[in-house]
mmCIF file of C-alpha atoms in Angstrom:
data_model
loop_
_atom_site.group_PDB
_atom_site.id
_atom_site.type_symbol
_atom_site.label_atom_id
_atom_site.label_comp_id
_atom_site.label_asym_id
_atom_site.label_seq_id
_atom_site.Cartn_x
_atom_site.Cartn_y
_atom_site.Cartn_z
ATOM 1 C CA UNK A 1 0.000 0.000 0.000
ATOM 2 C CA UNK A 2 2.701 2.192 0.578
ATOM 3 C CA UNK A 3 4.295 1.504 -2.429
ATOM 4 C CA UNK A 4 0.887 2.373 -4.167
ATOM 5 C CA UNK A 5 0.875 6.181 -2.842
ATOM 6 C CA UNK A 6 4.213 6.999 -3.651
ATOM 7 C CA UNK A 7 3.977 5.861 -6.916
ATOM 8 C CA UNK A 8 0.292 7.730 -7.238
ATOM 9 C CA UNK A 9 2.078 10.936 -5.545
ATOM 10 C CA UNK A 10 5.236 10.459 -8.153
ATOM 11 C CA UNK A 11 2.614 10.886 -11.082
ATOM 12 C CA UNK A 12 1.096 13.779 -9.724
ATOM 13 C CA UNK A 13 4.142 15.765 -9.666
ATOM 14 C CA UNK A 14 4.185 16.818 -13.312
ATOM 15 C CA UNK A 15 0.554 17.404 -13.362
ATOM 16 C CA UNK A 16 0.776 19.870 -10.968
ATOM 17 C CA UNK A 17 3.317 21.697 -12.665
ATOM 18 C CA UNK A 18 1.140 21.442 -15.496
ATOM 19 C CA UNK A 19 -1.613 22.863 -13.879
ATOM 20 C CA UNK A 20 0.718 25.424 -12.411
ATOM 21 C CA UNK A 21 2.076 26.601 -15.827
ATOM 22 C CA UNK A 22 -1.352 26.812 -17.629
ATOM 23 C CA UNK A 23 -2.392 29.109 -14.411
ATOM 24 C CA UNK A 24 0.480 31.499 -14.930
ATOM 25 C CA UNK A 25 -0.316 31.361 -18.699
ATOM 26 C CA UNK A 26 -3.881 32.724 -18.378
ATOM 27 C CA UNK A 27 -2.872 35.518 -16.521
ATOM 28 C CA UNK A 28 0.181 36.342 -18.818
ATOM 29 C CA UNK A 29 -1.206 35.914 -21.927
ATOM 30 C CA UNK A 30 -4.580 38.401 -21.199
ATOM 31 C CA UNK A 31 -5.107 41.223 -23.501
ATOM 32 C CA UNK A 32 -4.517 43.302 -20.651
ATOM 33 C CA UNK A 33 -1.294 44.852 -19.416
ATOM 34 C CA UNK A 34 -0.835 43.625 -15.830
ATOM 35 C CA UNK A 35 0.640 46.858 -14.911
ATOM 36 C CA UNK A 36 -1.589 48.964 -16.739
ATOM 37 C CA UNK A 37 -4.350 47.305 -14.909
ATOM 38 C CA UNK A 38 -2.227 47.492 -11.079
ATOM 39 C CA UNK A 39 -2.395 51.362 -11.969
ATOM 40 C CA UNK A 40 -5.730 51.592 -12.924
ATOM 41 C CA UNK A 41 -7.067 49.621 -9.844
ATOM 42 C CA UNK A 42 -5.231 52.129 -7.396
ATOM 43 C CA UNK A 43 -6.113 55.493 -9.495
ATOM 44 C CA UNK A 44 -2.601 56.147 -11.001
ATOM 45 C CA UNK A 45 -2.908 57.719 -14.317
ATOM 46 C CA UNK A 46 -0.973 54.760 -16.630
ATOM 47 C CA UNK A 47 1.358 57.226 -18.479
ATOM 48 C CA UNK A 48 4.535 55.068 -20.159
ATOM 49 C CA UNK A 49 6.845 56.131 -17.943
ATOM 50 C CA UNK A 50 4.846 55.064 -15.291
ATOM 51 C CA UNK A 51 3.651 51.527 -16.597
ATOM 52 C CA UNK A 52 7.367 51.194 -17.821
ATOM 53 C CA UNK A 53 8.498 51.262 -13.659
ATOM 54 C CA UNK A 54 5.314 49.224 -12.886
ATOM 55 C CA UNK A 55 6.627 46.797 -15.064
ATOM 56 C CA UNK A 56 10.145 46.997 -14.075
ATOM 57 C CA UNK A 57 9.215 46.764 -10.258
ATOM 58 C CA UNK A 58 6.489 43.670 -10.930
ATOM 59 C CA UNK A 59 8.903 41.890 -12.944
ATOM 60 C CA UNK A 60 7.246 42.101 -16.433
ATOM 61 C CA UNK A 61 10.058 43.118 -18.801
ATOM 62 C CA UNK A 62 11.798 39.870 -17.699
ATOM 63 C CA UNK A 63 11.768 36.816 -20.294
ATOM 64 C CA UNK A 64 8.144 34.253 -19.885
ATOM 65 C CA UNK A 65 9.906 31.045 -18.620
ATOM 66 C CA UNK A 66 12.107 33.530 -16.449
ATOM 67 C CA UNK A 67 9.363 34.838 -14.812
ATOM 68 C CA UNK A 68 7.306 31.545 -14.606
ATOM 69 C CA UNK A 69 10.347 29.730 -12.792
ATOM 70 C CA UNK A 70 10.289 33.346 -10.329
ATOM 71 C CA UNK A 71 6.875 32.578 -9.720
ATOM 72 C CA UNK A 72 6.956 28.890 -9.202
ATOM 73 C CA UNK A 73 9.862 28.982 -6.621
ATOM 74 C CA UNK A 74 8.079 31.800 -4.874
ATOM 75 C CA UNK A 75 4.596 29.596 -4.835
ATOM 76 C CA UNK A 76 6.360 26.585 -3.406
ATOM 77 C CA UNK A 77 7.540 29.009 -0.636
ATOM 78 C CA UNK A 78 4.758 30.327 0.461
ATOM 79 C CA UNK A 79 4.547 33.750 -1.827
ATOM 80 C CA UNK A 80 2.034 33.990 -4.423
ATOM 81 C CA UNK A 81 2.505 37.892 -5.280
ATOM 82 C CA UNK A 82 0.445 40.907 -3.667
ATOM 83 C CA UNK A 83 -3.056 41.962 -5.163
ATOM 84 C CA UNK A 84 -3.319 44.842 -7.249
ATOM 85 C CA UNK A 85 -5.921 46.019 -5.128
ATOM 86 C CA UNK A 86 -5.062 45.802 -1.190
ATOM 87 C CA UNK A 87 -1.418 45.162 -1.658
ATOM 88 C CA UNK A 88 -2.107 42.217 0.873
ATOM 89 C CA UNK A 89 -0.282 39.018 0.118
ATOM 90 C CA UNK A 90 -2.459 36.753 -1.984
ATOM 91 C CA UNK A 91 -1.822 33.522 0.071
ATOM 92 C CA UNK A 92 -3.109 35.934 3.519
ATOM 93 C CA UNK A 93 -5.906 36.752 1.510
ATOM 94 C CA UNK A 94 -6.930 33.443 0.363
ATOM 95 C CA UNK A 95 -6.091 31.504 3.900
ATOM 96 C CA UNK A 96 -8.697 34.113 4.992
ATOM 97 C CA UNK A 97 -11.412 33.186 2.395
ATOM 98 C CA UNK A 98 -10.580 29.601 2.601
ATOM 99 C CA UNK A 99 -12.503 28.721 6.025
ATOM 100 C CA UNK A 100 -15.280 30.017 5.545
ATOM 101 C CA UNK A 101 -15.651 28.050 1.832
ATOM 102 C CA UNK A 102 -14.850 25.237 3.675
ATOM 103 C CA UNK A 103 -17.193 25.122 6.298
ATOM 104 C CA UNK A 104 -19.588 25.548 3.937
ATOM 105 C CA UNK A 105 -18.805 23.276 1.566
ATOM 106 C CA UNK A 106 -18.333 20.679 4.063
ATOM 107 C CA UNK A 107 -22.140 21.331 5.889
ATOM 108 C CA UNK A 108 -23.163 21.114 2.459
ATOM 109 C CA UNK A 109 -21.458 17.467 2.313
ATOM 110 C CA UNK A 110 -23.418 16.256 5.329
ATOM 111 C CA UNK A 111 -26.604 17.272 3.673
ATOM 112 C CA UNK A 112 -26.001 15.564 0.527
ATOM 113 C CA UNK A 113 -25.081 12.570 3.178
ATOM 114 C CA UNK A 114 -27.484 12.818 5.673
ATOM 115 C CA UNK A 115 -30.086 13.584 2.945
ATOM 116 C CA UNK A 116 -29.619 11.924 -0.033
ATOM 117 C CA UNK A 117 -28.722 8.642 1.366
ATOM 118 C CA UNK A 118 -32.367 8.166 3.147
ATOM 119 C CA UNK A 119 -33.847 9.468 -0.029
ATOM 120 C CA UNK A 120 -32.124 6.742 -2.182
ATOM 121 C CA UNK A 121 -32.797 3.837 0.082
ATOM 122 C CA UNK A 122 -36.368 5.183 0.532
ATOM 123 C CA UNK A 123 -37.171 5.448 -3.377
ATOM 124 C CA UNK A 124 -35.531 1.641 -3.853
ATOM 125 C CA UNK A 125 -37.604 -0.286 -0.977
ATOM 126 C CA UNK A 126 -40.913 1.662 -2.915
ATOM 127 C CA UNK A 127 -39.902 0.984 -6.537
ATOM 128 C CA UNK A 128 -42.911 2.028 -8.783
ATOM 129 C CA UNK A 129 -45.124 3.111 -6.178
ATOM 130 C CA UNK A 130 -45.977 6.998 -5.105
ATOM 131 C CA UNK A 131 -43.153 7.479 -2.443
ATOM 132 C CA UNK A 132 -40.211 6.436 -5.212
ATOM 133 C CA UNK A 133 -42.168 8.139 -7.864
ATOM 134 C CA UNK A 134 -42.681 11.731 -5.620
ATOM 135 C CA UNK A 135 -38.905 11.674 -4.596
ATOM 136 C CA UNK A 136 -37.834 10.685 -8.142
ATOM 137 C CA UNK A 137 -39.930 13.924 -9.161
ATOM 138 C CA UNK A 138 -38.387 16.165 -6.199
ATOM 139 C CA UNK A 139 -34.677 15.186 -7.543
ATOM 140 C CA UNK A 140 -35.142 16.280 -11.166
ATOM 141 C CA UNK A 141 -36.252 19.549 -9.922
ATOM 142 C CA UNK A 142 -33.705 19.900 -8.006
ATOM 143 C CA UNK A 143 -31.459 18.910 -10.417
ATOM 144 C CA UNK A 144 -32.755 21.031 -12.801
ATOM 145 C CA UNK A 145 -33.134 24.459 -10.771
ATOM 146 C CA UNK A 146 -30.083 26.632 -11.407
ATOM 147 C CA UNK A 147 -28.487 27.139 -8.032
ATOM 148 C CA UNK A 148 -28.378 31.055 -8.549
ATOM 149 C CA UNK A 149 -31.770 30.701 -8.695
ATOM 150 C CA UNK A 150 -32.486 28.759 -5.925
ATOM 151 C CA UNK A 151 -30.848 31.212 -3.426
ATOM 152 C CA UNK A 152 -32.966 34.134 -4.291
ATOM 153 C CA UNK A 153 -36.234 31.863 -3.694
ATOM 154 C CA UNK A 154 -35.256 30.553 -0.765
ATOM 155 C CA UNK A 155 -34.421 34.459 0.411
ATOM 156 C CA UNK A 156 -37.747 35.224 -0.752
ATOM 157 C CA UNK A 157 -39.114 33.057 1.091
ATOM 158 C CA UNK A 158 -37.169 32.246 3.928
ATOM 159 C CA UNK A 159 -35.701 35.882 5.043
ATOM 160 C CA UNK A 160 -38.098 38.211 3.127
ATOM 161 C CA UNK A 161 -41.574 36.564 3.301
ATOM 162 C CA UNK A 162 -41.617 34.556 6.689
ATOM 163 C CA UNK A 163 -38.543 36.689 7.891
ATOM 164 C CA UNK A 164 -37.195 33.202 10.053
ATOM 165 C CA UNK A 165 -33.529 33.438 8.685
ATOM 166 C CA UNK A 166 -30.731 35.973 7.511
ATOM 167 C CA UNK A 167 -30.587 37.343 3.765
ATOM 168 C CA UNK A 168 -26.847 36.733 3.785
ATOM 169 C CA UNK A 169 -23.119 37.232 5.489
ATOM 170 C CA UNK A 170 -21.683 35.337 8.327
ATOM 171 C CA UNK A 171 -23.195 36.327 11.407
ATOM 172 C CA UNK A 172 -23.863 33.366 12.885
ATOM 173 C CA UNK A 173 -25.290 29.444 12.656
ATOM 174 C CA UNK A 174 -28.707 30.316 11.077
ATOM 175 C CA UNK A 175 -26.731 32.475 8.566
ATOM 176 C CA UNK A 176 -25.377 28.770 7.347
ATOM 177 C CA UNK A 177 -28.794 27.251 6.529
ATOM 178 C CA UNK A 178 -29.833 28.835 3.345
ATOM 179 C CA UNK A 179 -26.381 28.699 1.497
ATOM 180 C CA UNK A 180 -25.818 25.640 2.771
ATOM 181 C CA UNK A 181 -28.798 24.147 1.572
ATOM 182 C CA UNK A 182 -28.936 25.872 -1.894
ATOM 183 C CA UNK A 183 -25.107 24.427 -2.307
ATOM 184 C CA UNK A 184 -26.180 21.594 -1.642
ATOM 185 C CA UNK A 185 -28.795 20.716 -3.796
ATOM 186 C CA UNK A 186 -27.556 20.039 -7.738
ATOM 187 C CA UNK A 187 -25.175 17.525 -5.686
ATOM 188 C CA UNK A 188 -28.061 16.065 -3.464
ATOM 189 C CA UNK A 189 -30.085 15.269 -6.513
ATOM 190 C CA UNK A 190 -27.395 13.244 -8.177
ATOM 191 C CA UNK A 191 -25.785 11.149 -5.288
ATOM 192 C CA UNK A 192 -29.742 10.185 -4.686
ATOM 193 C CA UNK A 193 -29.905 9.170 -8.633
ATOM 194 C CA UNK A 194 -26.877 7.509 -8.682
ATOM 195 C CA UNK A 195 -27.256 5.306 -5.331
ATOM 196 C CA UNK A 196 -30.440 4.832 -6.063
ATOM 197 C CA UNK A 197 -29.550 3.348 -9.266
ATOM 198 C CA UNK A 198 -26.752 1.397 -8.105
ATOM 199 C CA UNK A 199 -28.617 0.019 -5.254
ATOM 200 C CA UNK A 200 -31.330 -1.260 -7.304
ATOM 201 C CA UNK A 201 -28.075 -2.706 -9.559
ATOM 202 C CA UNK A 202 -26.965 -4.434 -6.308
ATOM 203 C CA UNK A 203 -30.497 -5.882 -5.847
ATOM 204 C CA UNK A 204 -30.306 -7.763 -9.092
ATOM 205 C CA UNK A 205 -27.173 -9.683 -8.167
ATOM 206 C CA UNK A 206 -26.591 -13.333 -7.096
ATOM 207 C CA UNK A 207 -25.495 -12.779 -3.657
ATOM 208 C CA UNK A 208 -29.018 -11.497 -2.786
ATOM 209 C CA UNK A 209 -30.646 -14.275 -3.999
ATOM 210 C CA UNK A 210 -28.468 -16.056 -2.391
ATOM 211 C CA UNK A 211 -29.115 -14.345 1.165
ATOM 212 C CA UNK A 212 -32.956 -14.216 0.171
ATOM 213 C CA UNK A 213 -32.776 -18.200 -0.213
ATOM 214 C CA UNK A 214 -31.567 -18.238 3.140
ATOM 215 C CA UNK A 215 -34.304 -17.072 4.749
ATOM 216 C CA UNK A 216 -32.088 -13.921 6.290
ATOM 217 C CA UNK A 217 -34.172 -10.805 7.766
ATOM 218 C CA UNK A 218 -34.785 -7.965 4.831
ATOM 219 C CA UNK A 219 -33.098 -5.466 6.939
ATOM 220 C CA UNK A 220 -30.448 -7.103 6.964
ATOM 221 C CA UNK A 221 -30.450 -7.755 3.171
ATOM 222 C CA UNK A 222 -30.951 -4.065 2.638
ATOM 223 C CA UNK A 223 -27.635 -3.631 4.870
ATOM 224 C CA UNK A 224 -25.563 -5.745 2.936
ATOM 225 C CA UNK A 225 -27.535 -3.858 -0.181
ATOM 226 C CA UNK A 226 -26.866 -0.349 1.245
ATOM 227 C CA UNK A 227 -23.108 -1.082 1.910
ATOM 228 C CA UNK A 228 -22.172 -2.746 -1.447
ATOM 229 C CA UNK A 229 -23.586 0.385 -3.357
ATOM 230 C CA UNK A 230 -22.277 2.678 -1.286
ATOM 231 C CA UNK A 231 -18.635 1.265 -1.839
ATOM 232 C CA UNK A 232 -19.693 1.637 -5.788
ATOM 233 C CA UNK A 233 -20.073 5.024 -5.263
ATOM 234 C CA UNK A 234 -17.177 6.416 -3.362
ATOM 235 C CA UNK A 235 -15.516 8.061 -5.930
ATOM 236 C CA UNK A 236 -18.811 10.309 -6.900
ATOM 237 C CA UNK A 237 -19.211 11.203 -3.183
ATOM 238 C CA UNK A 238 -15.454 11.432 -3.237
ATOM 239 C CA UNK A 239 -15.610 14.625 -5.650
ATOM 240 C CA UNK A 240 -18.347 16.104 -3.916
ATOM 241 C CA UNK A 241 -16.374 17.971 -1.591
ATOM 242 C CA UNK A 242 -14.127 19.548 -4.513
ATOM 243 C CA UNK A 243 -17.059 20.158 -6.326
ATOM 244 C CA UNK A 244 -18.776 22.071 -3.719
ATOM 245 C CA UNK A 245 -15.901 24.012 -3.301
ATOM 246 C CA UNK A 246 -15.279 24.965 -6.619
ATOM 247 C CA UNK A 247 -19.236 26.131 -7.047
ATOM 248 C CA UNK A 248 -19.148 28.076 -3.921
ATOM 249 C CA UNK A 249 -18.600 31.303 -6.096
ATOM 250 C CA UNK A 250 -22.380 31.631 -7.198
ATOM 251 C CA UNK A 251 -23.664 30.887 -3.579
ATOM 252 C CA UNK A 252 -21.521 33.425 -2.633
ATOM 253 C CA UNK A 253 -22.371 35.952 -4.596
ATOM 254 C CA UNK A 254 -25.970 35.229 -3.512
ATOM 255 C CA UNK A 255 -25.362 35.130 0.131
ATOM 256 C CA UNK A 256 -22.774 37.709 0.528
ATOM 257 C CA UNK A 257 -20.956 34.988 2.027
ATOM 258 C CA UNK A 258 -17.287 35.831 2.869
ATOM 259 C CA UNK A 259 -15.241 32.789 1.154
ATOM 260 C CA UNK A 260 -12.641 32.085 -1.539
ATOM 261 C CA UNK A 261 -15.831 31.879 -4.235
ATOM 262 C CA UNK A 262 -16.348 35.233 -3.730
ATOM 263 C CA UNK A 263 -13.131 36.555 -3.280
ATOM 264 C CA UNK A 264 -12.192 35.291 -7.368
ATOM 265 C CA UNK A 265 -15.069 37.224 -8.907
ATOM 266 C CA UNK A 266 -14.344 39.976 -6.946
ATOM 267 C CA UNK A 267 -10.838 40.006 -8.624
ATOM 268 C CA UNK A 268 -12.086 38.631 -11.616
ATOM 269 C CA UNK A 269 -14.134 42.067 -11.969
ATOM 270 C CA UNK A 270 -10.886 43.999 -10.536
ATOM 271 C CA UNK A 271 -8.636 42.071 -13.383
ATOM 272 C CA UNK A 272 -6.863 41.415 -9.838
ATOM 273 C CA UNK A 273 -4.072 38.541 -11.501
ATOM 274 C CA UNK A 274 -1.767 37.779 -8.687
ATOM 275 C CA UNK A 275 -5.369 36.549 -7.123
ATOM 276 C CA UNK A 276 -6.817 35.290 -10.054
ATOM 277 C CA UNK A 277 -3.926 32.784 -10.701
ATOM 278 C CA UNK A 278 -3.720 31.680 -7.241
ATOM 279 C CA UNK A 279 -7.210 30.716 -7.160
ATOM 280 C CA UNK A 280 -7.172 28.713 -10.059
ATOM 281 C CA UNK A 281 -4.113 26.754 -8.955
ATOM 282 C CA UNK A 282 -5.381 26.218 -5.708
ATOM 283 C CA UNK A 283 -8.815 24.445 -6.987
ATOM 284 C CA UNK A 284 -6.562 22.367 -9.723
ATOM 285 C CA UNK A 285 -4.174 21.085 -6.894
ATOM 286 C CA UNK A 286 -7.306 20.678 -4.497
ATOM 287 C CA UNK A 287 -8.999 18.522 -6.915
ATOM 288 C CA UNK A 288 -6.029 16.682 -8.071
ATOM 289 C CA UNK A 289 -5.222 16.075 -3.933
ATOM 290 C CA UNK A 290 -8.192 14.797 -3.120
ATOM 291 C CA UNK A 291 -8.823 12.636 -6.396
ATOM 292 C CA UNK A 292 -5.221 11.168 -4.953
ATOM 293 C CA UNK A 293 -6.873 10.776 -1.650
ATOM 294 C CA UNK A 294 -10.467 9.118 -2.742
ATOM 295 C CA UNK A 295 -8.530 6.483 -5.049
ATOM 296 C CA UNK A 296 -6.121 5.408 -2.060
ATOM 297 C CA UNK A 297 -9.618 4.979 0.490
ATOM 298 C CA UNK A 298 -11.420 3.520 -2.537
ATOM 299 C CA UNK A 299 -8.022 1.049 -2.674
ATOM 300 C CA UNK A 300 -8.161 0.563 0.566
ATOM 301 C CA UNK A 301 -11.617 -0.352 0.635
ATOM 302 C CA UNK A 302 -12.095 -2.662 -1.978
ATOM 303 C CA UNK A 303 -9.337 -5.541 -1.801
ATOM 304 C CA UNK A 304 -9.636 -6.242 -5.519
ATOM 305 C CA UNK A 305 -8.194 -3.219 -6.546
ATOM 306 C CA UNK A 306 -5.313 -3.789 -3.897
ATOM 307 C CA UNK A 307 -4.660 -7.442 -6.192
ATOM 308 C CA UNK A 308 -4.815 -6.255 -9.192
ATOM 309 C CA UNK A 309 -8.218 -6.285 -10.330
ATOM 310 C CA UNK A 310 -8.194 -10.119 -9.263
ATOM 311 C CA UNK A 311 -11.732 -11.487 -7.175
#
């Protein structure tokens, strides 16, 4: 097993500096001049003399690759630049937008969990009758209401109408319920499809009828059941988390939440590059991470993968 990560954790390495280099190319290769744009942001009239320094003191008028390799062996320090805009340090302004993405991404996890995996087993004990067929229903709405849209109904509703819960920000732990449960919901409504489907998969196989010929309880056949789909579906619930994280930016928006979603449009809209770049290397290294880290539990939890693929 060891063996196995360090040879998944070898491969990675030039992905990441893949992902590292297209980053740095976005931002270099925009129409707009970096230091026109620092200028701009902080009211300095861009005359040539002045974007000529700018570019000078930010490093511009060096060679690409020079400035790439600059930028790399600063990143794997620590330094990812200073915005445009506060002249903070991007990685202090991102490690302060990170928690609060997290937290909610990670609530909205739990729902999808605590949620979606009642749902499923509910809809597969009542195949074809109303319960399966009103939850089947509920999930392709949800599925197919855009999540921009759901936040301003449920503020409508919710914080403007019945007045029970905050509009937006972070003020608290009722300020978590509405973004957390309009996150939430595009993934809620596909981890119920897909275990639903793969339970009733599971249902079809021998080792059921085998248990059912032996006269065992049906809870206990819906246990084995539940368990055998849920291991078929690790790696879905696996990218859930990165997934939620990397949406947070329109729930955000929405909610006036302070977190790293928010924080990218914002510099997105400034033309704020340091930022910009460090956001998008951060989500490709967070979803490359945790891919590594869902394949090693999904190893870990099926032995055939640990044999080779052998039964």
């Amino acid at each position: 097993m060891f063996g196995l990560v360090l040879r998944r954790l070898a491969a990675l390495v030039p992905l990441c500096l893949a992902i590292s280099f297209l980053a740095f190319c976005l931002t270099s290769l925009s129409p707009s001049d970096p230091a026109e744009v620092a200028l701009r942001v902080n009211d300095i009239t861009p005359t040539p003399e002045v974007i000529e320094a700018t570019r000078h003191e930010l490093g511009l008028d060096r060679p690409f690759f020079e400035r790439y390799l600059v930028w790399l062996k600063g990143a794997l320090q620590g330094d990812l630049g200073k915005s445009f805009v506060t002249h903070l340090p991007v990685a202090e302004e991102m490690a302060k937008a990170l928690l609060p993405s997290l937290a909610l991404a990670f609530s909205a996890v739990l729902v999808v969990l605590c949620v979606g995996i009642p749902c499923a087993i509910l809809c597969f004990v009542t195949e074809g009758r109303l319960p399966d067929a009103v939850a089947r229903a509920l999930v392709f709405l949800a599925s197919a209401t855009p999540t921009f849209w759901a936040g301003l109904l449920f503020i409508w509703l919710f914080s403007v109408h019945l007045n029970l819960l905050p509009t937006g920000g972070l003020e608290g732990p009722a300020s978590f319920i509405l973004p957390v449960l309009t996150l939430a919901l595009p993934s809620l409504a596909t981890y119920t499809r897909l275990l639903r489907a793969s339970m009733l998969a599971t249902g079809q196989q021998d080792f059921v009828l085998y248990l059912k010929a032996q006269g065992r309880h049906p809870l206990a056949i819906l246990c084995r059941i539940v368990r055998n789909s849920l291991n078929s579906t690790l790696a879905a619930l696996g990218m859930t988390l990165p997934k939620l994280l990397a949406g947070t930016f329109v729930v955000e928006c929405v909610f006036a939440w302070p977190g790293l979603g928010r924080l990218c449009v914002t510099a997105i809209f400034n033309r704020d590059f340091p930022l910009i770049q460090a956001y998008v290397v951060f989500m490709g290294l967070f979803f490359v991470l945790f891919n590594l880290v869902m394949d090693i539990v999904g190893t870990y939890v099926d032995p055939r993968k640990r044999k080779g693929g052998q039964p």
